[in-house]
PDB file of C-alpha atoms in Angstrom:
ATOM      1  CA  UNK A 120      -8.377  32.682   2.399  1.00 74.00           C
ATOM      2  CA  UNK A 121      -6.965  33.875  -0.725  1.00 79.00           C
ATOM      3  CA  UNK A 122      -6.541  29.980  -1.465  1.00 81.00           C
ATOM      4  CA  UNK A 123     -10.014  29.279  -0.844  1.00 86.00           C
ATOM      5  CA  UNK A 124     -11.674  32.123  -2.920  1.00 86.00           C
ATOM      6  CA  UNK A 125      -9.477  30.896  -6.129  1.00 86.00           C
ATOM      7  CA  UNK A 126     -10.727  27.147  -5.769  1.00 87.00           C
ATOM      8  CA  UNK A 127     -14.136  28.356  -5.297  1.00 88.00           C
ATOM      9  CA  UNK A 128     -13.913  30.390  -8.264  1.00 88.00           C
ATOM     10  CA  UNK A 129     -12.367  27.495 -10.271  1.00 88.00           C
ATOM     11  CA  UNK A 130     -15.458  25.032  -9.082  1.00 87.00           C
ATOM     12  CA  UNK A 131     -17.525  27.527 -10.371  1.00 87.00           C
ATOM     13  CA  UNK A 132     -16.210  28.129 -13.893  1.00 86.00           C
ATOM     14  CA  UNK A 133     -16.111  23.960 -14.202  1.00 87.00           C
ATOM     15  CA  UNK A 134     -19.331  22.754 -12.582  1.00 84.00           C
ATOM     16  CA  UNK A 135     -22.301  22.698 -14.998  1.00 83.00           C
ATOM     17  CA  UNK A 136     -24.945  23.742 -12.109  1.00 83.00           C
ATOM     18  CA  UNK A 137     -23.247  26.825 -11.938  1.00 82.00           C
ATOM     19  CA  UNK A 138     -23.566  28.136  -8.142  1.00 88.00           C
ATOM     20  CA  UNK A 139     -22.805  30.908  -6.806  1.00 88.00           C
ATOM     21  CA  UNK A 140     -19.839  32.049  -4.643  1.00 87.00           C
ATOM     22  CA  UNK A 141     -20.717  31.611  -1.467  1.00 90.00           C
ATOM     23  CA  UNK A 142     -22.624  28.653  -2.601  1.00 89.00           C
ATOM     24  CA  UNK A 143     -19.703  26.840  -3.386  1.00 89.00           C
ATOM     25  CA  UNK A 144     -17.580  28.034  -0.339  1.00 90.00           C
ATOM     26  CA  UNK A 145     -20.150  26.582   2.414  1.00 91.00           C
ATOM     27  CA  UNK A 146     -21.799  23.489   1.143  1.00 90.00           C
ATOM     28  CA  UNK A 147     -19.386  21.976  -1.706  1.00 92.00           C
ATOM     29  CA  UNK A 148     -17.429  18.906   0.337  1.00 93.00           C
ATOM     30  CA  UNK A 149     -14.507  18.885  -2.163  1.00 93.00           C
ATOM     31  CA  UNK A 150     -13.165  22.283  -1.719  1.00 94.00           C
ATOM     32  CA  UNK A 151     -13.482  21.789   2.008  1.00 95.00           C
ATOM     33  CA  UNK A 152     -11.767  18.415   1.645  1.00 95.00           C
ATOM     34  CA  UNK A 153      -9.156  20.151  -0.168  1.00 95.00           C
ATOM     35  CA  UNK A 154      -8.414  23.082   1.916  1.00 95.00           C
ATOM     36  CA  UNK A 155      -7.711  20.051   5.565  1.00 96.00           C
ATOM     37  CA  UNK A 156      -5.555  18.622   2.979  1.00 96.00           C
ATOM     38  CA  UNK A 157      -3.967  21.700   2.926  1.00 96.00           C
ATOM     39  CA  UNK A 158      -3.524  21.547   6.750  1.00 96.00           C
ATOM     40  CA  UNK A 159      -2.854  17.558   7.304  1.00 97.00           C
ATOM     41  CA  UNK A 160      -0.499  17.513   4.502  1.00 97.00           C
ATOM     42  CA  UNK A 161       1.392  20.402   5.876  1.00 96.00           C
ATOM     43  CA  UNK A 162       1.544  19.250   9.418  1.00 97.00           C
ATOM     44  CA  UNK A 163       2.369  15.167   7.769  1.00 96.00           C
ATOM     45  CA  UNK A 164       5.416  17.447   6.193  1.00 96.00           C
ATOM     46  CA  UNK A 165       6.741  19.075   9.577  1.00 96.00           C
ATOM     47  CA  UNK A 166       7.105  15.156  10.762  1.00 94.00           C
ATOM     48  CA  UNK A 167       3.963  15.546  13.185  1.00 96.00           C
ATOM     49  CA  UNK A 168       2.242  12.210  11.581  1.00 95.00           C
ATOM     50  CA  UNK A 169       0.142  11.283  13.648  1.00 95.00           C
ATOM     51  CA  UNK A 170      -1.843  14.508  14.592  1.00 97.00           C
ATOM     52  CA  UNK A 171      -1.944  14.662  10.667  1.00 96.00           C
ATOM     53  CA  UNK A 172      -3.708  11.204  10.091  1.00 96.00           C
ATOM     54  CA  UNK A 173      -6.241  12.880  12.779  1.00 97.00           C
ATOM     55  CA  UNK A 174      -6.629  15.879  10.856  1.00 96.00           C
ATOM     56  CA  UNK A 175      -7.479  14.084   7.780  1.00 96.00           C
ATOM     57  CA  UNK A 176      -9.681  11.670   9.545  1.00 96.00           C
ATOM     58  CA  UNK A 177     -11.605  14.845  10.786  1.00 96.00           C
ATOM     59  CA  UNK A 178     -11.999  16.095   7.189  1.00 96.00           C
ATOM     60  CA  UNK A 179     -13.240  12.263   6.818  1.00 96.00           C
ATOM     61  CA  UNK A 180     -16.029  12.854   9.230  1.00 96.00           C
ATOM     62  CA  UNK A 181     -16.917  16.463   7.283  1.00 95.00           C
ATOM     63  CA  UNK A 182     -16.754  15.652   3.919  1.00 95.00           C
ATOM     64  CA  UNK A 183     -17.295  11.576   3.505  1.00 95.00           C
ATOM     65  CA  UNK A 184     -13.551  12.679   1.615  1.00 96.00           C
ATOM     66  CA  UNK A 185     -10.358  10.373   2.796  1.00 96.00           C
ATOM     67  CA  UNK A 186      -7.261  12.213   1.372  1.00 97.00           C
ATOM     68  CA  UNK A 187      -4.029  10.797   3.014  1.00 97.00           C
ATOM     69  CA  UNK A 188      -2.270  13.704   4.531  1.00 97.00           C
ATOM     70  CA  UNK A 189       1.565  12.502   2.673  1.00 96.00           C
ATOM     71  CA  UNK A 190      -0.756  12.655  -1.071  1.00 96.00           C
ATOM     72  CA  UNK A 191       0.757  15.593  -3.140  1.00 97.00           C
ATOM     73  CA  UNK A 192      -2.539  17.151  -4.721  1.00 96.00           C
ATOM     74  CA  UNK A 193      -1.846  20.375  -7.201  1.00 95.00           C
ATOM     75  CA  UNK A 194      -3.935  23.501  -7.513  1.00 94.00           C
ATOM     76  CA  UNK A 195      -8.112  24.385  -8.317  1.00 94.00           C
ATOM     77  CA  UNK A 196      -8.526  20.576  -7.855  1.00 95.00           C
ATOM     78  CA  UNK A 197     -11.941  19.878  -8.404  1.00 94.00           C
ATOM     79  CA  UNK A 198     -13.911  16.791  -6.214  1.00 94.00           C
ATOM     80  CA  UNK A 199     -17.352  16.951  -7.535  1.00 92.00           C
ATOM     81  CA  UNK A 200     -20.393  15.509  -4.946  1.00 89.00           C
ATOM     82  CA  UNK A 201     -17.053  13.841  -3.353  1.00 88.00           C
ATOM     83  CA  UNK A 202     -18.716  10.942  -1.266  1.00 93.00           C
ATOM     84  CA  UNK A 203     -16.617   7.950  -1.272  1.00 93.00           C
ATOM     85  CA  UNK A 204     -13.375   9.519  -2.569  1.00 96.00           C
ATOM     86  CA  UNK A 205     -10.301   8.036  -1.501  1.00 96.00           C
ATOM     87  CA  UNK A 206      -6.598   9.036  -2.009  1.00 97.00           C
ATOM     88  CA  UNK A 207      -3.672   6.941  -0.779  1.00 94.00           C
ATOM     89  CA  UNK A 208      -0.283   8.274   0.511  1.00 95.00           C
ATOM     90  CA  UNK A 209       2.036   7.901  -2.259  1.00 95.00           C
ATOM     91  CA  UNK A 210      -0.810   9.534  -4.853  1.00 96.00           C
ATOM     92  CA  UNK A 211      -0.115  12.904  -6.691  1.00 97.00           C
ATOM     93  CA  UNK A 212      -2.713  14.797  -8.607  1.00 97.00           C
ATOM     94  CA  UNK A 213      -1.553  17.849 -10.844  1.00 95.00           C
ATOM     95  CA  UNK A 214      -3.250  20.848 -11.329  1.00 95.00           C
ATOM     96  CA  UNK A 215      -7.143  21.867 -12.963  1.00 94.00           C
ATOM     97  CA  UNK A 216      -7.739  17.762 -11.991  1.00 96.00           C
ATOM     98  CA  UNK A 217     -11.556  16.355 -12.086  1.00 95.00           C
ATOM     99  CA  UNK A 218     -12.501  13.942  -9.573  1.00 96.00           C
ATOM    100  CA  UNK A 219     -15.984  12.443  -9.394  1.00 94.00           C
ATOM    101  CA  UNK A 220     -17.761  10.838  -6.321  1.00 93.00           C
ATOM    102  CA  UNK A 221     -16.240   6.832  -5.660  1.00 93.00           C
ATOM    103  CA  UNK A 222     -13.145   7.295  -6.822  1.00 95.00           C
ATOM    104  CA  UNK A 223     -10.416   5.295  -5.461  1.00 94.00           C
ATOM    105  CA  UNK A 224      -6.356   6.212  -6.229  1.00 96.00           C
ATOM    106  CA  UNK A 225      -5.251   2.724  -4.300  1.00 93.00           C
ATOM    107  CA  UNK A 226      -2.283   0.758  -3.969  1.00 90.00           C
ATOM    108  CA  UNK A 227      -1.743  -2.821  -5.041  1.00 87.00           C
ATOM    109  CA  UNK A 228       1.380  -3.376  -2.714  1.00 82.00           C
ATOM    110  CA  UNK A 229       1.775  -3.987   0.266  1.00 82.00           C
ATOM    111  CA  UNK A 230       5.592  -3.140   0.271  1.00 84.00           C
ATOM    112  CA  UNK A 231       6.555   0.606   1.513  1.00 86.00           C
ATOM    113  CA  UNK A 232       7.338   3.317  -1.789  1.00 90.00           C
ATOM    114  CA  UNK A 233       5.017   4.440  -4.332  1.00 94.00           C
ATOM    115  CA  UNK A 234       2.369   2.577  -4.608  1.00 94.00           C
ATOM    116  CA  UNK A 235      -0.329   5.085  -5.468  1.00 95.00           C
ATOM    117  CA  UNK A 236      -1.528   6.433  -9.279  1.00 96.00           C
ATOM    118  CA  UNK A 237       0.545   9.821 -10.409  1.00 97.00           C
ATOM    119  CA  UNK A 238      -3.203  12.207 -12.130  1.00 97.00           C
ATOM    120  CA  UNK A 239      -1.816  14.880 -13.867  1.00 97.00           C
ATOM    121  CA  UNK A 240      -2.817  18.045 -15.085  1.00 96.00           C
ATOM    122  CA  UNK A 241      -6.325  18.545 -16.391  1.00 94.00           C
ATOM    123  CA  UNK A 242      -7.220  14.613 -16.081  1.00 95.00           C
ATOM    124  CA  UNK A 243     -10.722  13.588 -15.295  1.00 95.00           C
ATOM    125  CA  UNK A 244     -11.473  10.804 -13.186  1.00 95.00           C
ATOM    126  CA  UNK A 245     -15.070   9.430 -13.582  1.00 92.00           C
ATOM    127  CA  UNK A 246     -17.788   8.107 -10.872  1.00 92.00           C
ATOM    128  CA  UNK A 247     -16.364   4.801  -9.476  1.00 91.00           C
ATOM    129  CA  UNK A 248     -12.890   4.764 -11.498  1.00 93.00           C
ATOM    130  CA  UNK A 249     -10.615   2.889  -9.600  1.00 94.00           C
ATOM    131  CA  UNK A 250      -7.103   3.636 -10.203  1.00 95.00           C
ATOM    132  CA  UNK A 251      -4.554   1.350  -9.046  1.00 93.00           C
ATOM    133  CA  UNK A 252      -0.708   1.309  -8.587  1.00 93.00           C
ATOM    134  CA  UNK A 253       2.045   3.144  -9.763  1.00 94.00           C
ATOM    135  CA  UNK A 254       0.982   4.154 -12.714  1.00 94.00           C
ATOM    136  CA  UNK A 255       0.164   7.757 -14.861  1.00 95.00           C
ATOM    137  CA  UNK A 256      -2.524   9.270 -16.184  1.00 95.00           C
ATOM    138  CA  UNK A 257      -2.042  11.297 -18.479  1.00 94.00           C
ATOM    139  CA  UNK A 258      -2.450  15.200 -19.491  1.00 95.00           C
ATOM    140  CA  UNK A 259      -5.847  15.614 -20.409  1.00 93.00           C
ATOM    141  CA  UNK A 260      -6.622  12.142 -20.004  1.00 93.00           C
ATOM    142  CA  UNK A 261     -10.223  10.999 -19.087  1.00 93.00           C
ATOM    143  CA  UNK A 262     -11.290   7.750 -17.097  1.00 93.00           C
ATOM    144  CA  UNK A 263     -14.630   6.860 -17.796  1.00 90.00           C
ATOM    145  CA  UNK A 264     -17.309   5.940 -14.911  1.00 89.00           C
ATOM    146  CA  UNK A 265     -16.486   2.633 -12.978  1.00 89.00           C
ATOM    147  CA  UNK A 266     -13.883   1.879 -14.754  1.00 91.00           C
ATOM    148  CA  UNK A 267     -10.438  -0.049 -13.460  1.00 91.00           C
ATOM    149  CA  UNK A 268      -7.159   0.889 -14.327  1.00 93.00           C
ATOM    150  CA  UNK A 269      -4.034  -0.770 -13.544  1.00 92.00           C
ATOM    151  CA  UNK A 270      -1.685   0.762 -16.370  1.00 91.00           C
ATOM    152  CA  UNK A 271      -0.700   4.084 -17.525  1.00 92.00           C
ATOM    153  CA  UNK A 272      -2.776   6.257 -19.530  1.00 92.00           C
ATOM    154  CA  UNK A 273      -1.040   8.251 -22.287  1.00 91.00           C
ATOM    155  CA  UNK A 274      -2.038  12.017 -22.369  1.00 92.00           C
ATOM    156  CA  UNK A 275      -4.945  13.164 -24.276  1.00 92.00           C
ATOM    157  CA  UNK A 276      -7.166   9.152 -24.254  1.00 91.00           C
ATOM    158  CA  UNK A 277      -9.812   8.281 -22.689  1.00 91.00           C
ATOM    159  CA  UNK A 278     -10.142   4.910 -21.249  1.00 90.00           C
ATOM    160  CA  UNK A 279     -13.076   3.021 -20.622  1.00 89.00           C
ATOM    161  CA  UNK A 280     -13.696  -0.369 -19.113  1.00 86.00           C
ATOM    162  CA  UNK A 281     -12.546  -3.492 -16.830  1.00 83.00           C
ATOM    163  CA  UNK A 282      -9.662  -3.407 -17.477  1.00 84.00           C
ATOM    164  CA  UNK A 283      -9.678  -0.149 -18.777  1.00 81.00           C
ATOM    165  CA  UNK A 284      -8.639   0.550 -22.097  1.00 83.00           C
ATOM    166  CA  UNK A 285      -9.195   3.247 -25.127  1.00 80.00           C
ATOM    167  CA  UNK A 286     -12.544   2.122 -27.189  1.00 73.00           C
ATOM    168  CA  UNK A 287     -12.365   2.400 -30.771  1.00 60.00           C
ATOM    169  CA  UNK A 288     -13.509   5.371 -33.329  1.00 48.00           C
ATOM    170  CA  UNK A 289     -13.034   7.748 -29.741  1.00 50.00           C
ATOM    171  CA  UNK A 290     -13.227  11.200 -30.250  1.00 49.00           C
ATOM    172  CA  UNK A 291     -11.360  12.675 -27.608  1.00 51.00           C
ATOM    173  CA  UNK A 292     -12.464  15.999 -27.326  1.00 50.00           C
ATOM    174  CA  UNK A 293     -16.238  14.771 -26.963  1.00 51.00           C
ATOM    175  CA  UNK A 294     -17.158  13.440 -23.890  1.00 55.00           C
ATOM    176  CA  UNK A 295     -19.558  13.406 -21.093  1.00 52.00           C
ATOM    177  CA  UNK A 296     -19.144  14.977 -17.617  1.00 55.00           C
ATOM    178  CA  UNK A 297     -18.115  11.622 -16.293  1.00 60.00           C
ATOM    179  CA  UNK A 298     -15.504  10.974 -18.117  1.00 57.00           C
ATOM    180  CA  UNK A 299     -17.658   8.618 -20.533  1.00 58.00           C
ATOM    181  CA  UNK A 300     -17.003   8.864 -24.259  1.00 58.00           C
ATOM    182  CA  UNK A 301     -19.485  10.540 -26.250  1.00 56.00           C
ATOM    183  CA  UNK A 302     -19.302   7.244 -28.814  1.00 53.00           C
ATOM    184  CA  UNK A 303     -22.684   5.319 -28.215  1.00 46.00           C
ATOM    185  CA  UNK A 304     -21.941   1.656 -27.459  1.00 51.00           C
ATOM    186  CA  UNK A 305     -18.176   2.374 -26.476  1.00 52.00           C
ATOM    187  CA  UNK A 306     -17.686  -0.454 -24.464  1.00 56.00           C
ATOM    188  CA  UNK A 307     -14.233  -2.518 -25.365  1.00 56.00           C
ATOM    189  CA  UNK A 308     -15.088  -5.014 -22.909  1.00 59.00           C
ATOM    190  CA  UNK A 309     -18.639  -5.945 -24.598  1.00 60.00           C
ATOM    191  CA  UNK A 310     -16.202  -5.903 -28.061  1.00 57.00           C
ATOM    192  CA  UNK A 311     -13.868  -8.076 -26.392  1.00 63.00           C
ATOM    193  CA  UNK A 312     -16.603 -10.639 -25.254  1.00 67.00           C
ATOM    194  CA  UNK A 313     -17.673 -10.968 -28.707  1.00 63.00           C
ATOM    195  CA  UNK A 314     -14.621 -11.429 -30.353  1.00 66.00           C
ATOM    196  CA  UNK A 315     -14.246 -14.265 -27.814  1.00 73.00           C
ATOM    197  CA  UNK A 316     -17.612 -15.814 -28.617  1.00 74.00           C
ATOM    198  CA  UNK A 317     -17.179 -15.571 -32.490  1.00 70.00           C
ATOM    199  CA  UNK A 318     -13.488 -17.485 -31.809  1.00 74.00           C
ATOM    200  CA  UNK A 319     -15.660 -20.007 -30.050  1.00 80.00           C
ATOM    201  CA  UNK A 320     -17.813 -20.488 -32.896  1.00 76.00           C
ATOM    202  CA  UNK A 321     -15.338 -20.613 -35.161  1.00 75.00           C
ATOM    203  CA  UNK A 322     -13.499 -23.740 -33.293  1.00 80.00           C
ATOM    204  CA  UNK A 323     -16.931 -25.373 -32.713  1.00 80.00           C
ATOM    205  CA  UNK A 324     -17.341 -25.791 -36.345  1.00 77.00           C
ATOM    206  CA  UNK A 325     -13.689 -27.119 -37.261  1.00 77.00           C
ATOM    207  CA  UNK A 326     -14.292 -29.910 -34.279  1.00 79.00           C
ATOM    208  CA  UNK A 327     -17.709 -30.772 -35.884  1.00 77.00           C
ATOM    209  CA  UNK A 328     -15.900 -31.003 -39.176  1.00 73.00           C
ATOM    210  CA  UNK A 329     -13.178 -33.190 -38.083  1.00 77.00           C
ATOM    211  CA  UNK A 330     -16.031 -35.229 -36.470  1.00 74.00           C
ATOM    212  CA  UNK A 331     -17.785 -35.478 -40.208  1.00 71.00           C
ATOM    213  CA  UNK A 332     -14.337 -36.561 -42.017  1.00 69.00           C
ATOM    214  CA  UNK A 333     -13.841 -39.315 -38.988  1.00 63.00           C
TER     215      UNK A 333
END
């Protein structure tokens, strides 16, 4: 109980809409997701698996929130609307953590260890992010919406894109509730793309040269 009432107050110190106690206690899907963690992961711990797996698969049904009961998950996390979120076994999310709806913390192994993304304290995890493997993110660290990312994150950055990296001229400590960057027109990708095309350009006109001195 005690648990419970110090999440709820955390969700409502950190979401913008501002609800009210008992609000937040019976109709937000991430605290409940949270709290059959709580259960699952402890029961996954005493070596009763499989009722654990059905414990989580309940929360599943409730919530539309798949949290493996072996993930390690910290204190006052936060799962915002929730729908879609999925957290592998092997994952571990620190404490004060933001997660937005359609995340993913995945695996890109097959083989048994860690194959899930370490979050760790005070990270934000924007709509859609996919994070995949055995990687970091940082302290602080912000993933923007739909984003993929497949190596570590270094405390403090936000990341943006497919693959996701830091765009340029970022100010860190502005950014939207998604983890977005406040920059308009941060997209590295897009700046990638056009580097790409201007290479093009340039090698188009040094063959149509060589073609003028034949």
């Amino acid at each position: 109980m005690m648990e419970m009432l110090r999440l709820a107050r955390s969700i409502r110190e950190r979401d913008p809409a501002k609800p009210g106690l008992l609000e937040v206690v019976l109709s937000y899907p991430g605290l409940h997701a949270v709290l059959w963690h709580r259960l699952s992961h402890a029961v996954y711990r005493a070596g009763w698996r499989g009722l654990a797996r059905f414990i989580s698969h309940i929360a599943r049904m409730l919530t539309g929130i798949e949290i493996h009961p072996g993930a390690k998950i910290g204190q006052r996390l936060f799962i915002d609307h929730g729908m879609g979120v999925v957290i592998g076994e092997t994952a571990t999310i620190g404490d004060d953590v933001t997660i937005y709806h359609g995340v993913t913390l995945g695996g890109l192994s097959l083989k048994p260890g860690k194959r899930h993304p370490d979050v760790l304290d005070g990270a934000t995890l924007g709509a859609g992010a996919q994070v995949l493997g055995p990687i970091t993110v940082g302290l602080g660290a912000k993933v923007g919406a739909n984003s993929v990312v497949v190596s570590d994150v270094c405390d403090h950055t936000t990341v943006v894109g497919i693959p996701a990296r830091s765009p340029k001229d970022c100010e860190e400590d502005t950014t939207f509730g998604y983890g977005l960057p406040a920059r308009t027109g941060a997209d590295p990708l897009g700046e990638e793309l056009a580097a790409l095309r201007a290479d093009v350009a340039a090698l188009r006109a040094r063959v149509e040269g060589m073609r003028g001195a034949a």
